mmCIF file with all atom_site columns, C-alpha atoms in Angstrom:
data_model
loop_
_atom_site.group_PDB
_atom_site.id
_atom_site.type_symbol
_atom_site.label_atom_id
_atom_site.label_alt_id
_atom_site.label_comp_id
_atom_site.label_asym_id
_atom_site.label_entity_id
_atom_site.label_seq_id
_atom_site.pdbx_PDB_ins_code
_atom_site.Cartn_x
_atom_site.Cartn_y
_atom_site.Cartn_z
_atom_site.occupancy
_atom_site.B_iso_or_equiv
_atom_site.pdbx_formal_charge
_atom_site.auth_seq_id
_atom_site.auth_comp_id
_atom_site.auth_asym_id
_atom_site.auth_atom_id
_atom_site.pdbx_PDB_model_num
ATOM 1   C CA . GLN A 1 1   ? -22.456 -1.703  -18.249 1.00 67.00 ? 1   GLN A CA 1
ATOM 2   C CA . LYS A 1 2   ? -25.377 -2.512  -20.538 1.00 78.00 ? 2   LYS A CA 1
ATOM 3   C CA . GLU A 1 3   ? -26.573 -6.125  -20.589 1.00 89.00 ? 3   GLU A CA 1
ATOM 4   C CA . VAL A 1 4   ? -25.908 -6.348  -24.334 1.00 94.00 ? 4   VAL A CA 1
ATOM 5   C CA . GLU A 1 5   ? -23.072 -4.470  -26.012 1.00 94.00 ? 5   GLU A CA 1
ATOM 6   C CA . GLN A 1 6   ? -22.901 -3.918  -29.756 1.00 94.00 ? 6   GLN A CA 1
ATOM 7   C CA . ASP A 1 7   ? -20.555 -1.638  -31.688 1.00 90.00 ? 7   ASP A CA 1
ATOM 8   C CA . PRO A 1 8   ? -22.717 0.894   -33.558 1.00 89.00 ? 8   PRO A CA 1
ATOM 9   C CA . GLY A 1 9   ? -20.247 1.224   -36.461 1.00 90.00 ? 9   GLY A CA 1
ATOM 10  C CA . PRO A 1 10  ? -20.676 2.178   -39.210 1.00 94.00 ? 10  PRO A CA 1
ATOM 11  C CA . LEU A 1 11  ? -18.923 -0.797  -40.747 1.00 96.00 ? 11  LEU A CA 1
ATOM 12  C CA . SER A 1 12  ? -18.062 -0.146  -44.386 1.00 97.00 ? 12  SER A CA 1
ATOM 13  C CA . VAL A 1 13  ? -16.999 -3.044  -46.632 1.00 97.00 ? 13  VAL A CA 1
ATOM 14  C CA . PRO A 1 14  ? -16.650 -3.642  -50.379 1.00 97.00 ? 14  PRO A CA 1
ATOM 15  C CA . GLU A 1 15  ? -19.138 -5.837  -52.197 1.00 97.00 ? 15  GLU A CA 1
ATOM 16  C CA . GLY A 1 16  ? -18.227 -9.507  -51.932 1.00 97.00 ? 16  GLY A CA 1
ATOM 17  C CA . ALA A 1 17  ? -16.498 -9.187  -48.547 1.00 97.00 ? 17  ALA A CA 1
ATOM 18  C CA . ILE A 1 18  ? -17.189 -11.435 -45.584 1.00 98.00 ? 18  ILE A CA 1
ATOM 19  C CA . VAL A 1 19  ? -18.802 -9.389  -42.845 1.00 98.00 ? 19  VAL A CA 1
ATOM 20  C CA . SER A 1 20  ? -18.548 -10.182 -39.140 1.00 97.00 ? 20  SER A CA 1
ATOM 21  C CA . LEU A 1 21  ? -20.989 -8.563  -36.723 1.00 98.00 ? 21  LEU A CA 1
ATOM 22  C CA . ASN A 1 22  ? -20.696 -9.173  -32.995 1.00 97.00 ? 22  ASN A CA 1
ATOM 23  C CA . CYS A 1 23  ? -22.388 -8.718  -29.637 1.00 97.00 ? 23  CYS A CA 1
ATOM 24  C CA . THR A 1 24  ? -21.224 -9.390  -26.112 1.00 97.00 ? 24  THR A CA 1
ATOM 25  C CA . TYR A 1 25  ? -23.497 -9.846  -23.131 1.00 96.00 ? 25  TYR A CA 1
ATOM 26  C CA . SER A 1 26  ? -23.246 -10.095 -19.385 1.00 94.00 ? 26  SER A CA 1
ATOM 27  C CA . ASN A 1 27  ? -26.348 -12.115 -18.377 1.00 91.00 ? 27  ASN A CA 1
ATOM 28  C CA . SER A 1 28  ? -25.393 -15.799 -18.272 1.00 91.00 ? 28  SER A CA 1
ATOM 29  C CA . ALA A 1 29  ? -29.110 -16.713 -18.192 1.00 89.00 ? 29  ALA A CA 1
ATOM 30  C CA . PHE A 1 30  ? -29.568 -15.776 -21.855 1.00 91.00 ? 30  PHE A CA 1
ATOM 31  C CA . GLN A 1 31  ? -30.377 -18.900 -23.870 1.00 90.00 ? 31  GLN A CA 1
ATOM 32  C CA . TYR A 1 32  ? -32.079 -17.616 -27.029 1.00 90.00 ? 32  TYR A CA 1
ATOM 33  C CA . PHE A 1 33  ? -30.154 -15.442 -29.462 1.00 93.00 ? 33  PHE A CA 1
ATOM 34  C CA . MET A 1 34  ? -31.553 -13.557 -32.428 1.00 93.00 ? 34  MET A CA 1
ATOM 35  C CA . TRP A 1 35  ? -30.309 -11.314 -35.192 1.00 96.00 ? 35  TRP A CA 1
ATOM 36  C CA . TYR A 1 36  ? -32.554 -8.736  -36.820 1.00 95.00 ? 36  TYR A CA 1
ATOM 37  C CA . ARG A 1 37  ? -31.975 -6.630  -39.913 1.00 97.00 ? 37  ARG A CA 1
ATOM 38  C CA . GLN A 1 38  ? -33.456 -3.155  -40.084 1.00 96.00 ? 38  GLN A CA 1
ATOM 39  C CA . TYR A 1 39  ? -33.517 -1.113  -43.251 1.00 95.00 ? 39  TYR A CA 1
ATOM 40  C CA . SER A 1 40  ? -33.907 2.646   -43.079 1.00 90.00 ? 40  SER A CA 1
ATOM 41  C CA . ARG A 1 41  ? -37.495 3.687   -42.284 1.00 85.00 ? 41  ARG A CA 1
ATOM 42  C CA . LYS A 1 42  ? -38.551 0.059   -41.735 1.00 90.00 ? 42  LYS A CA 1
ATOM 43  C CA . GLY A 1 43  ? -39.123 -2.157  -38.731 1.00 93.00 ? 43  GLY A CA 1
ATOM 44  C CA . PRO A 1 44  ? -36.637 -4.889  -37.756 1.00 94.00 ? 44  PRO A CA 1
ATOM 45  C CA . GLU A 1 45  ? -36.897 -8.218  -39.560 1.00 93.00 ? 45  GLU A CA 1
ATOM 46  C CA . LEU A 1 46  ? -35.849 -11.484 -37.907 1.00 91.00 ? 46  LEU A CA 1
ATOM 47  C CA . LEU A 1 47  ? -32.873 -13.005 -39.741 1.00 94.00 ? 47  LEU A CA 1
ATOM 48  C CA . MET A 1 48  ? -31.524 -15.736 -37.515 1.00 92.00 ? 48  MET A CA 1
ATOM 49  C CA . TYR A 1 49  ? -32.525 -17.450 -34.312 1.00 90.00 ? 49  TYR A CA 1
ATOM 50  C CA . THR A 1 50  ? -30.389 -19.845 -32.293 1.00 90.00 ? 50  THR A CA 1
ATOM 51  C CA . TYR A 1 51  ? -30.766 -21.633 -29.000 1.00 86.00 ? 51  TYR A CA 1
ATOM 52  C CA . SER A 1 52  ? -27.800 -22.030 -26.643 1.00 83.00 ? 52  SER A CA 1
ATOM 53  C CA . SER A 1 53  ? -24.320 -22.495 -28.129 1.00 83.00 ? 53  SER A CA 1
ATOM 54  C CA . GLY A 1 54  ? -23.366 -23.520 -31.636 1.00 85.00 ? 54  GLY A CA 1
ATOM 55  C CA . ASN A 1 55  ? -23.667 -22.451 -35.243 1.00 91.00 ? 55  ASN A CA 1
ATOM 56  C CA . LYS A 1 56  ? -26.616 -22.028 -37.550 1.00 93.00 ? 56  LYS A CA 1
ATOM 57  C CA . GLU A 1 57  ? -26.403 -21.393 -41.255 1.00 95.00 ? 57  GLU A CA 1
ATOM 58  C CA . ASP A 1 58  ? -29.021 -19.970 -43.604 1.00 94.00 ? 58  ASP A CA 1
ATOM 59  C CA . GLY A 1 59  ? -27.877 -19.146 -47.092 1.00 96.00 ? 59  GLY A CA 1
ATOM 60  C CA . ARG A 1 60  ? -25.184 -16.468 -46.902 1.00 97.00 ? 60  ARG A CA 1
ATOM 61  C CA . PHE A 1 61  ? -25.775 -15.946 -43.179 1.00 97.00 ? 61  PHE A CA 1
ATOM 62  C CA . THR A 1 62  ? -24.172 -17.859 -40.294 1.00 97.00 ? 62  THR A CA 1
ATOM 63  C CA . ALA A 1 63  ? -24.978 -17.204 -36.661 1.00 97.00 ? 63  ALA A CA 1
ATOM 64  C CA . GLN A 1 64  ? -22.529 -18.324 -34.006 1.00 96.00 ? 64  GLN A CA 1
ATOM 65  C CA . VAL A 1 65  ? -22.989 -18.420 -30.232 1.00 96.00 ? 65  VAL A CA 1
ATOM 66  C CA . ASP A 1 66  ? -20.193 -18.899 -27.708 1.00 94.00 ? 66  ASP A CA 1
ATOM 67  C CA . LYS A 1 67  ? -21.845 -18.952 -24.314 1.00 92.00 ? 67  LYS A CA 1
ATOM 68  C CA . SER A 1 68  ? -18.573 -19.564 -22.462 1.00 92.00 ? 68  SER A CA 1
ATOM 69  C CA . SER A 1 69  ? -17.305 -16.200 -23.742 1.00 94.00 ? 69  SER A CA 1
ATOM 70  C CA . LYS A 1 70  ? -20.754 -14.567 -23.747 1.00 94.00 ? 70  LYS A CA 1
ATOM 71  C CA . TYR A 1 71  ? -20.185 -13.617 -27.374 1.00 95.00 ? 71  TYR A CA 1
ATOM 72  C CA . ILE A 1 72  ? -22.358 -13.986 -30.448 1.00 97.00 ? 72  ILE A CA 1
ATOM 73  C CA . SER A 1 73  ? -21.580 -13.327 -34.092 1.00 97.00 ? 73  SER A CA 1
ATOM 74  C CA . LEU A 1 74  ? -23.338 -13.003 -37.410 1.00 98.00 ? 74  LEU A CA 1
ATOM 75  C CA . PHE A 1 75  ? -21.312 -13.682 -40.544 1.00 98.00 ? 75  PHE A CA 1
ATOM 76  C CA . ILE A 1 76  ? -22.458 -12.552 -43.976 1.00 98.00 ? 76  ILE A CA 1
ATOM 77  C CA . ARG A 1 77  ? -20.679 -14.153 -46.946 1.00 98.00 ? 77  ARG A CA 1
ATOM 78  C CA . ASP A 1 78  ? -20.473 -12.536 -50.388 1.00 98.00 ? 78  ASP A CA 1
ATOM 79  C CA . SER A 1 79  ? -21.944 -9.312  -49.049 1.00 97.00 ? 79  SER A CA 1
ATOM 80  C CA . GLN A 1 80  ? -24.159 -7.300  -51.386 1.00 97.00 ? 80  GLN A CA 1
ATOM 81  C CA . PRO A 1 81  ? -25.130 -3.607  -51.436 1.00 97.00 ? 81  PRO A CA 1
ATOM 82  C CA . SER A 1 82  ? -28.651 -4.783  -50.533 1.00 97.00 ? 82  SER A CA 1
ATOM 83  C CA . ASP A 1 83  ? -27.229 -6.012  -47.209 1.00 98.00 ? 83  ASP A CA 1
ATOM 84  C CA . SER A 1 84  ? -26.636 -2.382  -46.214 1.00 98.00 ? 84  SER A CA 1
ATOM 85  C CA . ALA A 1 85  ? -28.772 -1.971  -43.105 1.00 97.00 ? 85  ALA A CA 1
ATOM 86  C CA . THR A 1 86  ? -28.579 -1.884  -39.333 1.00 96.00 ? 86  THR A CA 1
ATOM 87  C CA . TYR A 1 87  ? -28.168 -5.281  -37.684 1.00 98.00 ? 87  TYR A CA 1
ATOM 88  C CA . LEU A 1 88  ? -29.485 -5.756  -34.166 1.00 96.00 ? 88  LEU A CA 1
ATOM 89  C CA . CYS A 1 89  ? -28.701 -8.644  -31.895 1.00 96.00 ? 89  CYS A CA 1
ATOM 90  C CA . ALA A 1 90  ? -31.258 -9.702  -29.295 1.00 93.00 ? 90  ALA A CA 1
ATOM 91  C CA . MET A 1 91  ? -31.299 -12.331 -26.583 1.00 91.00 ? 91  MET A CA 1
ATOM 92  C CA . LYS A 1 92  ? -33.452 -13.643 -23.795 1.00 87.00 ? 92  LYS A CA 1
ATOM 93  C CA . PRO A 1 93  ? -33.417 -16.305 -21.073 1.00 85.00 ? 93  PRO A CA 1
ATOM 94  C CA . SER A 1 94  ? -35.475 -19.469 -21.210 1.00 78.00 ? 94  SER A CA 1
ATOM 95  C CA . GLY A 1 95  ? -38.646 -19.271 -19.130 1.00 71.00 ? 95  GLY A CA 1
ATOM 96  C CA . GLY A 1 96  ? -39.737 -16.171 -17.278 1.00 65.00 ? 96  GLY A CA 1
ATOM 97  C CA . SER A 1 97  ? -40.243 -13.018 -19.314 1.00 68.00 ? 97  SER A CA 1
ATOM 98  C CA . TYR A 1 98  ? -40.661 -13.460 -23.045 1.00 72.00 ? 98  TYR A CA 1
ATOM 99  C CA . ILE A 1 99  ? -39.137 -10.070 -23.690 1.00 81.00 ? 99  ILE A CA 1
ATOM 100 C CA . PRO A 1 100 ? -35.802 -9.951  -25.549 1.00 86.00 ? 100 PRO A CA 1
ATOM 101 C CA . THR A 1 101 ? -32.991 -7.543  -24.705 1.00 90.00 ? 101 THR A CA 1
ATOM 102 C CA . PHE A 1 102 ? -31.661 -5.792  -27.794 1.00 93.00 ? 102 PHE A CA 1
ATOM 103 C CA . GLY A 1 103 ? -28.264 -4.436  -28.682 1.00 94.00 ? 103 GLY A CA 1
ATOM 104 C CA . ARG A 1 104 ? -28.147 -0.912  -30.087 1.00 93.00 ? 104 ARG A CA 1
ATOM 105 C CA . GLY A 1 105 ? -27.417 -2.164  -33.596 1.00 94.00 ? 105 GLY A CA 1
ATOM 106 C CA . THR A 1 106 ? -24.471 -2.018  -36.001 1.00 96.00 ? 106 THR A CA 1
ATOM 107 C CA . SER A 1 107 ? -24.812 0.013   -39.182 1.00 96.00 ? 107 SER A CA 1
ATOM 108 C CA . LEU A 1 108 ? -23.407 -1.891  -42.183 1.00 97.00 ? 108 LEU A CA 1
ATOM 109 C CA . ILE A 1 109 ? -22.588 -0.258  -45.510 1.00 97.00 ? 109 ILE A CA 1
ATOM 110 C CA . VAL A 1 110 ? -21.664 -2.481  -48.452 1.00 98.00 ? 110 VAL A CA 1
ATOM 111 C CA . HIS A 1 111 ? -20.340 -0.382  -51.305 1.00 96.00 ? 111 HIS A CA 1
ATOM 112 C CA . PRO A 1 112 ? -20.210 -1.591  -54.928 1.00 94.00 ? 112 PRO A CA 1
ATOM 113 C CA . LYS B 2 1   ? -51.167 -12.090 -45.539 1.00 68.00 ? 1   LYS B CA 1
ATOM 114 C CA . ALA B 2 2   ? -50.881 -8.403  -44.677 1.00 79.00 ? 2   ALA B CA 1
ATOM 115 C CA . GLY B 2 3   ? -48.088 -7.393  -42.334 1.00 92.00 ? 3   GLY B CA 1
ATOM 116 C CA . VAL B 2 4   ? -48.210 -5.338  -39.175 1.00 96.00 ? 4   VAL B CA 1
ATOM 117 C CA . THR B 2 5   ? -49.554 -1.879  -39.835 1.00 96.00 ? 5   THR B CA 1
ATOM 118 C CA . GLN B 2 6   ? -49.003 1.196   -37.736 1.00 97.00 ? 6   GLN B CA 1
ATOM 119 C CA . THR B 2 7   ? -50.716 4.545   -37.976 1.00 97.00 ? 7   THR B CA 1
ATOM 120 C CA . PRO B 2 8   ? -49.851 7.272   -38.300 1.00 97.00 ? 8   PRO B CA 1
ATOM 121 C CA . ARG B 2 9   ? -46.368 6.883   -39.790 1.00 96.00 ? 9   ARG B CA 1
ATOM 122 C CA . TYR B 2 10  ? -45.229 10.345  -38.758 1.00 96.00 ? 10  TYR B CA 1
ATOM 123 C CA . LEU B 2 11  ? -46.354 12.704  -36.010 1.00 96.00 ? 11  LEU B CA 1
ATOM 124 C CA . ILE B 2 12  ? -45.212 16.094  -34.820 1.00 97.00 ? 12  ILE B CA 1
ATOM 125 C CA . LYS B 2 13  ? -46.403 17.245  -31.422 1.00 97.00 ? 13  LYS B CA 1
ATOM 126 C CA . THR B 2 14  ? -45.422 19.899  -28.902 1.00 97.00 ? 14  THR B CA 1
ATOM 127 C CA . ARG B 2 15  ? -44.414 19.441  -25.301 1.00 97.00 ? 15  ARG B CA 1
ATOM 128 C CA . GLY B 2 16  ? -47.295 18.819  -22.947 1.00 97.00 ? 16  GLY B CA 1
ATOM 129 C CA . GLN B 2 17  ? -49.599 17.350  -25.578 1.00 97.00 ? 17  GLN B CA 1
ATOM 130 C CA . GLN B 2 18  ? -50.705 13.759  -25.648 1.00 97.00 ? 18  GLN B CA 1
ATOM 131 C CA . VAL B 2 19  ? -50.588 11.264  -28.503 1.00 98.00 ? 19  VAL B CA 1
ATOM 132 C CA . THR B 2 20  ? -52.195 7.957   -29.422 1.00 98.00 ? 20  THR B CA 1
ATOM 133 C CA . LEU B 2 21  ? -50.535 5.475   -31.748 1.00 98.00 ? 21  LEU B CA 1
ATOM 134 C CA . SER B 2 22  ? -52.272 2.521   -33.327 1.00 98.00 ? 22  SER B CA 1
ATOM 135 C CA . CYS B 2 23  ? -51.089 -0.945  -34.307 1.00 98.00 ? 23  CYS B CA 1
ATOM 136 C CA . SER B 2 24  ? -52.914 -3.638  -36.279 1.00 97.00 ? 24  SER B CA 1
ATOM 137 C CA . PRO B 2 25  ? -51.195 -7.023  -35.919 1.00 96.00 ? 25  PRO B CA 1
ATOM 138 C CA . ILE B 2 26  ? -51.022 -9.722  -38.532 1.00 94.00 ? 26  ILE B CA 1
ATOM 139 C CA . SER B 2 27  ? -54.364 -11.486 -38.845 1.00 93.00 ? 27  SER B CA 1
ATOM 140 C CA . GLY B 2 28  ? -54.574 -14.269 -36.279 1.00 91.00 ? 28  GLY B CA 1
ATOM 141 C CA . HIS B 2 29  ? -51.783 -12.913 -34.084 1.00 91.00 ? 29  HIS B CA 1
ATOM 142 C CA . ARG B 2 30  ? -52.814 -12.360 -30.484 1.00 92.00 ? 30  ARG B CA 1
ATOM 143 C CA . SER B 2 31  ? -49.631 -10.967 -28.929 1.00 92.00 ? 31  SER B CA 1
ATOM 144 C CA . VAL B 2 32  ? -48.635 -7.342  -29.477 1.00 94.00 ? 32  VAL B CA 1
ATOM 145 C CA . SER B 2 33  ? -45.525 -5.697  -28.058 1.00 94.00 ? 33  SER B CA 1
ATOM 146 C CA . TRP B 2 34  ? -44.481 -2.065  -28.207 1.00 97.00 ? 34  TRP B CA 1
ATOM 147 C CA . TYR B 2 35  ? -40.916 -0.756  -28.339 1.00 96.00 ? 35  TYR B CA 1
ATOM 148 C CA . GLN B 2 36  ? -39.273 2.659   -28.342 1.00 97.00 ? 36  GLN B CA 1
ATOM 149 C CA . GLN B 2 37  ? -36.211 3.067   -30.550 1.00 95.00 ? 37  GLN B CA 1
ATOM 150 C CA . THR B 2 38  ? -33.790 5.971   -30.197 1.00 92.00 ? 38  THR B CA 1
ATOM 151 C CA . PRO B 2 39  ? -30.192 6.405   -31.410 1.00 86.00 ? 39  PRO B CA 1
ATOM 152 C CA . GLY B 2 40  ? -28.940 6.733   -27.837 1.00 83.00 ? 40  GLY B CA 1
ATOM 153 C CA . GLN B 2 41  ? -30.804 3.880   -26.129 1.00 85.00 ? 41  GLN B CA 1
ATOM 154 C CA . GLY B 2 42  ? -31.565 1.530   -28.999 1.00 88.00 ? 42  GLY B CA 1
ATOM 155 C CA . LEU B 2 43  ? -34.669 -0.621  -28.882 1.00 92.00 ? 43  LEU B CA 1
ATOM 156 C CA . GLN B 2 44  ? -36.359 -0.578  -25.500 1.00 93.00 ? 44  GLN B CA 1
ATOM 157 C CA . PHE B 2 45  ? -39.388 -2.641  -24.527 1.00 93.00 ? 45  PHE B CA 1
ATOM 158 C CA . LEU B 2 46  ? -42.484 -0.704  -23.479 1.00 96.00 ? 46  LEU B CA 1
ATOM 159 C CA . PHE B 2 47  ? -45.215 -3.305  -22.905 1.00 92.00 ? 47  PHE B CA 1
ATOM 160 C CA . GLU B 2 48  ? -46.737 -6.529  -24.162 1.00 93.00 ? 48  GLU B CA 1
ATOM 161 C CA . TYR B 2 49  ? -50.412 -7.327  -24.574 1.00 94.00 ? 49  TYR B CA 1
ATOM 162 C CA . PHE B 2 50  ? -52.017 -10.704 -25.037 1.00 92.00 ? 50  PHE B CA 1
ATOM 163 C CA . SER B 2 51  ? -55.736 -11.388 -25.068 1.00 91.00 ? 51  SER B CA 1
ATOM 164 C CA . GLU B 2 52  ? -56.494 -7.785  -24.072 1.00 93.00 ? 52  GLU B CA 1
ATOM 165 C CA . THR B 2 53  ? -54.320 -8.037  -20.933 1.00 94.00 ? 53  THR B CA 1
ATOM 166 C CA . GLN B 2 54  ? -50.989 -6.366  -20.296 1.00 93.00 ? 54  GLN B CA 1
ATOM 167 C CA . ARG B 2 55  ? -48.573 -9.223  -19.602 1.00 90.00 ? 55  ARG B CA 1
ATOM 168 C CA . ASN B 2 56  ? -45.271 -7.369  -19.275 1.00 89.00 ? 56  ASN B CA 1
ATOM 169 C CA . LYS B 2 57  ? -44.218 -3.770  -18.805 1.00 92.00 ? 57  LYS B CA 1
ATOM 170 C CA . GLY B 2 58  ? -40.861 -2.151  -19.376 1.00 92.00 ? 58  GLY B CA 1
ATOM 171 C CA . ASN B 2 59  ? -39.195 0.502   -17.292 1.00 92.00 ? 59  ASN B CA 1
ATOM 172 C CA . PHE B 2 60  ? -41.071 3.547   -18.556 1.00 95.00 ? 60  PHE B CA 1
ATOM 173 C CA . PRO B 2 61  ? -43.006 6.175   -16.607 1.00 96.00 ? 61  PRO B CA 1
ATOM 174 C CA . GLY B 2 62  ? -46.759 5.994   -16.154 1.00 95.00 ? 62  GLY B CA 1
ATOM 175 C CA . ARG B 2 63  ? -47.215 8.577   -18.922 1.00 97.00 ? 63  ARG B CA 1
ATOM 176 C CA . PHE B 2 64  ? -46.857 5.637   -21.291 1.00 97.00 ? 64  PHE B CA 1
ATOM 177 C CA . SER B 2 65  ? -49.895 3.405   -21.410 1.00 97.00 ? 65  SER B CA 1
ATOM 178 C CA . GLY B 2 66  ? -51.534 1.021   -23.791 1.00 97.00 ? 66  GLY B CA 1
ATOM 179 C CA . ARG B 2 67  ? -54.432 -1.255  -24.407 1.00 97.00 ? 67  ARG B CA 1
ATOM 180 C CA . GLN B 2 68  ? -55.506 -4.085  -26.656 1.00 97.00 ? 68  GLN B CA 1
ATOM 181 C CA . PHE B 2 69  ? -58.910 -4.636  -28.153 1.00 96.00 ? 69  PHE B CA 1
ATOM 182 C CA . SER B 2 70  ? -60.815 -7.863  -28.685 1.00 95.00 ? 70  SER B CA 1
ATOM 183 C CA . ASN B 2 71  ? -59.680 -7.952  -32.344 1.00 93.00 ? 71  ASN B CA 1
ATOM 184 C CA . SER B 2 72  ? -56.025 -7.799  -31.113 1.00 94.00 ? 72  SER B CA 1
ATOM 185 C CA . ARG B 2 73  ? -55.512 -4.269  -32.402 1.00 97.00 ? 73  ARG B CA 1
ATOM 186 C CA . SER B 2 74  ? -53.525 -2.218  -29.936 1.00 98.00 ? 74  SER B CA 1
ATOM 187 C CA . GLU B 2 75  ? -53.040 1.415   -29.083 1.00 98.00 ? 75  GLU B CA 1
ATOM 188 C CA . MET B 2 76  ? -50.432 3.154   -27.009 1.00 98.00 ? 76  MET B CA 1
ATOM 189 C CA . ASN B 2 77  ? -50.844 6.552   -25.467 1.00 98.00 ? 77  ASN B CA 1
ATOM 190 C CA . VAL B 2 78  ? -48.250 9.003   -24.245 1.00 97.00 ? 78  VAL B CA 1
ATOM 191 C CA . SER B 2 79  ? -49.502 11.867  -22.111 1.00 95.00 ? 79  SER B CA 1
ATOM 192 C CA . THR B 2 80  ? -47.732 15.119  -21.253 1.00 96.00 ? 80  THR B CA 1
ATOM 193 C CA . LEU B 2 81  ? -45.162 14.708  -23.991 1.00 97.00 ? 81  LEU B CA 1
ATOM 194 C CA . GLU B 2 82  ? -41.529 15.574  -23.301 1.00 97.00 ? 82  GLU B CA 1
ATOM 195 C CA . LEU B 2 83  ? -38.756 16.357  -25.782 1.00 97.00 ? 83  LEU B CA 1
ATOM 196 C CA . GLY B 2 84  ? -37.103 13.045  -24.873 1.00 95.00 ? 84  GLY B CA 1
ATOM 197 C CA . ASP B 2 85  ? -40.134 11.133  -26.099 1.00 97.00 ? 85  ASP B CA 1
ATOM 198 C CA . SER B 2 86  ? -39.068 11.830  -29.692 1.00 97.00 ? 86  SER B CA 1
ATOM 199 C CA . ALA B 2 87  ? -38.409 8.382   -31.089 1.00 97.00 ? 87  ALA B CA 1
ATOM 200 C CA . LEU B 2 88  ? -39.495 5.652   -33.466 1.00 97.00 ? 88  LEU B CA 1
ATOM 201 C CA . TYR B 2 89  ? -42.260 3.631   -31.820 1.00 98.00 ? 89  TYR B CA 1
ATOM 202 C CA . LEU B 2 90  ? -42.412 0.061   -33.084 1.00 97.00 ? 90  LEU B CA 1
ATOM 203 C CA . CYS B 2 91  ? -45.140 -2.478  -32.698 1.00 97.00 ? 91  CYS B CA 1
ATOM 204 C CA . ALA B 2 92  ? -44.477 -6.202  -33.084 1.00 94.00 ? 92  ALA B CA 1
ATOM 205 C CA . SER B 2 93  ? -46.949 -9.054  -33.262 1.00 92.00 ? 93  SER B CA 1
ATOM 206 C CA . SER B 2 94  ? -46.640 -12.786 -32.817 1.00 88.00 ? 94  SER B CA 1
ATOM 207 C CA . SER B 2 95  ? -49.102 -15.640 -32.900 1.00 84.00 ? 95  SER B CA 1
ATOM 208 C CA . GLU B 2 96  ? -48.564 -16.642 -29.295 1.00 76.00 ? 96  GLU B CA 1
ATOM 209 C CA . ARG B 2 97  ? -46.571 -15.439 -26.328 1.00 72.00 ? 97  ARG B CA 1
ATOM 210 C CA . GLY B 2 98  ? -42.961 -16.483 -26.169 1.00 66.00 ? 98  GLY B CA 1
ATOM 211 C CA . THR B 2 99  ? -42.518 -17.222 -29.855 1.00 62.00 ? 99  THR B CA 1
ATOM 212 C CA . ASP B 2 100 ? -39.377 -15.708 -31.245 1.00 60.00 ? 100 ASP B CA 1
ATOM 213 C CA . THR B 2 101 ? -40.845 -14.869 -34.580 1.00 74.00 ? 101 THR B CA 1
ATOM 214 C CA . GLN B 2 102 ? -42.010 -11.366 -33.831 1.00 85.00 ? 102 GLN B CA 1
ATOM 215 C CA . TYR B 2 103 ? -43.049 -9.405  -36.874 1.00 89.00 ? 103 TYR B CA 1
ATOM 216 C CA . PHE B 2 104 ? -42.400 -5.698  -36.621 1.00 93.00 ? 104 PHE B CA 1
ATOM 217 C CA . GLY B 2 105 ? -44.374 -2.925  -38.207 1.00 95.00 ? 105 GLY B CA 1
ATOM 218 C CA . PRO B 2 106 ? -42.713 0.040   -39.947 1.00 95.00 ? 106 PRO B CA 1
ATOM 219 C CA . GLY B 2 107 ? -43.058 2.209   -36.848 1.00 96.00 ? 107 GLY B CA 1
ATOM 220 C CA . THR B 2 108 ? -44.434 5.637   -36.037 1.00 97.00 ? 108 THR B CA 1
ATOM 221 C CA . ARG B 2 109 ? -41.880 8.437   -36.041 1.00 96.00 ? 109 ARG B CA 1
ATOM 222 C CA . LEU B 2 110 ? -42.830 10.855  -33.235 1.00 97.00 ? 110 LEU B CA 1
ATOM 223 C CA . THR B 2 111 ? -41.177 14.242  -33.029 1.00 97.00 ? 111 THR B CA 1
ATOM 224 C CA . VAL B 2 112 ? -41.825 16.397  -29.969 1.00 97.00 ? 112 VAL B CA 1
ATOM 225 C CA . LEU B 2 113 ? -41.016 20.099  -30.350 1.00 96.00 ? 113 LEU B CA 1
#
């Protein structure tokens, strides 16, 4: 079992839909949780960063962490065709190595 | 401020050859990390450099090596290329170690024939 599991999709939704992207993990030491967006032929771009459990909102994006279930989510409200990209979750423990462990990414397609 | 730049953007090599990829971090950033991205394995950490010293290394064979120069620019080298080395190689920079705001470059697409 990989440390971080993420459904590769593709996830296809109509414009305006609420999108839910998820990752599960097995390492209970993970404390920092990130979401990256990667457009085709580009490098990943940090979208959201959260520490420990709870919610964080930034515009149309909400990141949610449930450490008891080892489950994190990214919600996108009022999805737009420009949101079509691959979304990668990443996480790392506090202290020790600074290197995050990435999920394989979920491909999202928002069609007009 | 200019972003992370990587050269070349595309490379085609044959098995057994060696390749050197270059990364210029954002001005003022001292930490550079390298990742390999493939459809099957996703994003996998190769190594991290800070102040010209390798600080962390991922689980890759010794054919993969890197270095960082005094101006924070970094290079990675892959010797004796194998077909499985075909991947997108990404460089990321950050101002200090441990900060979560890593800025990724566009990557170098390496194809090994």
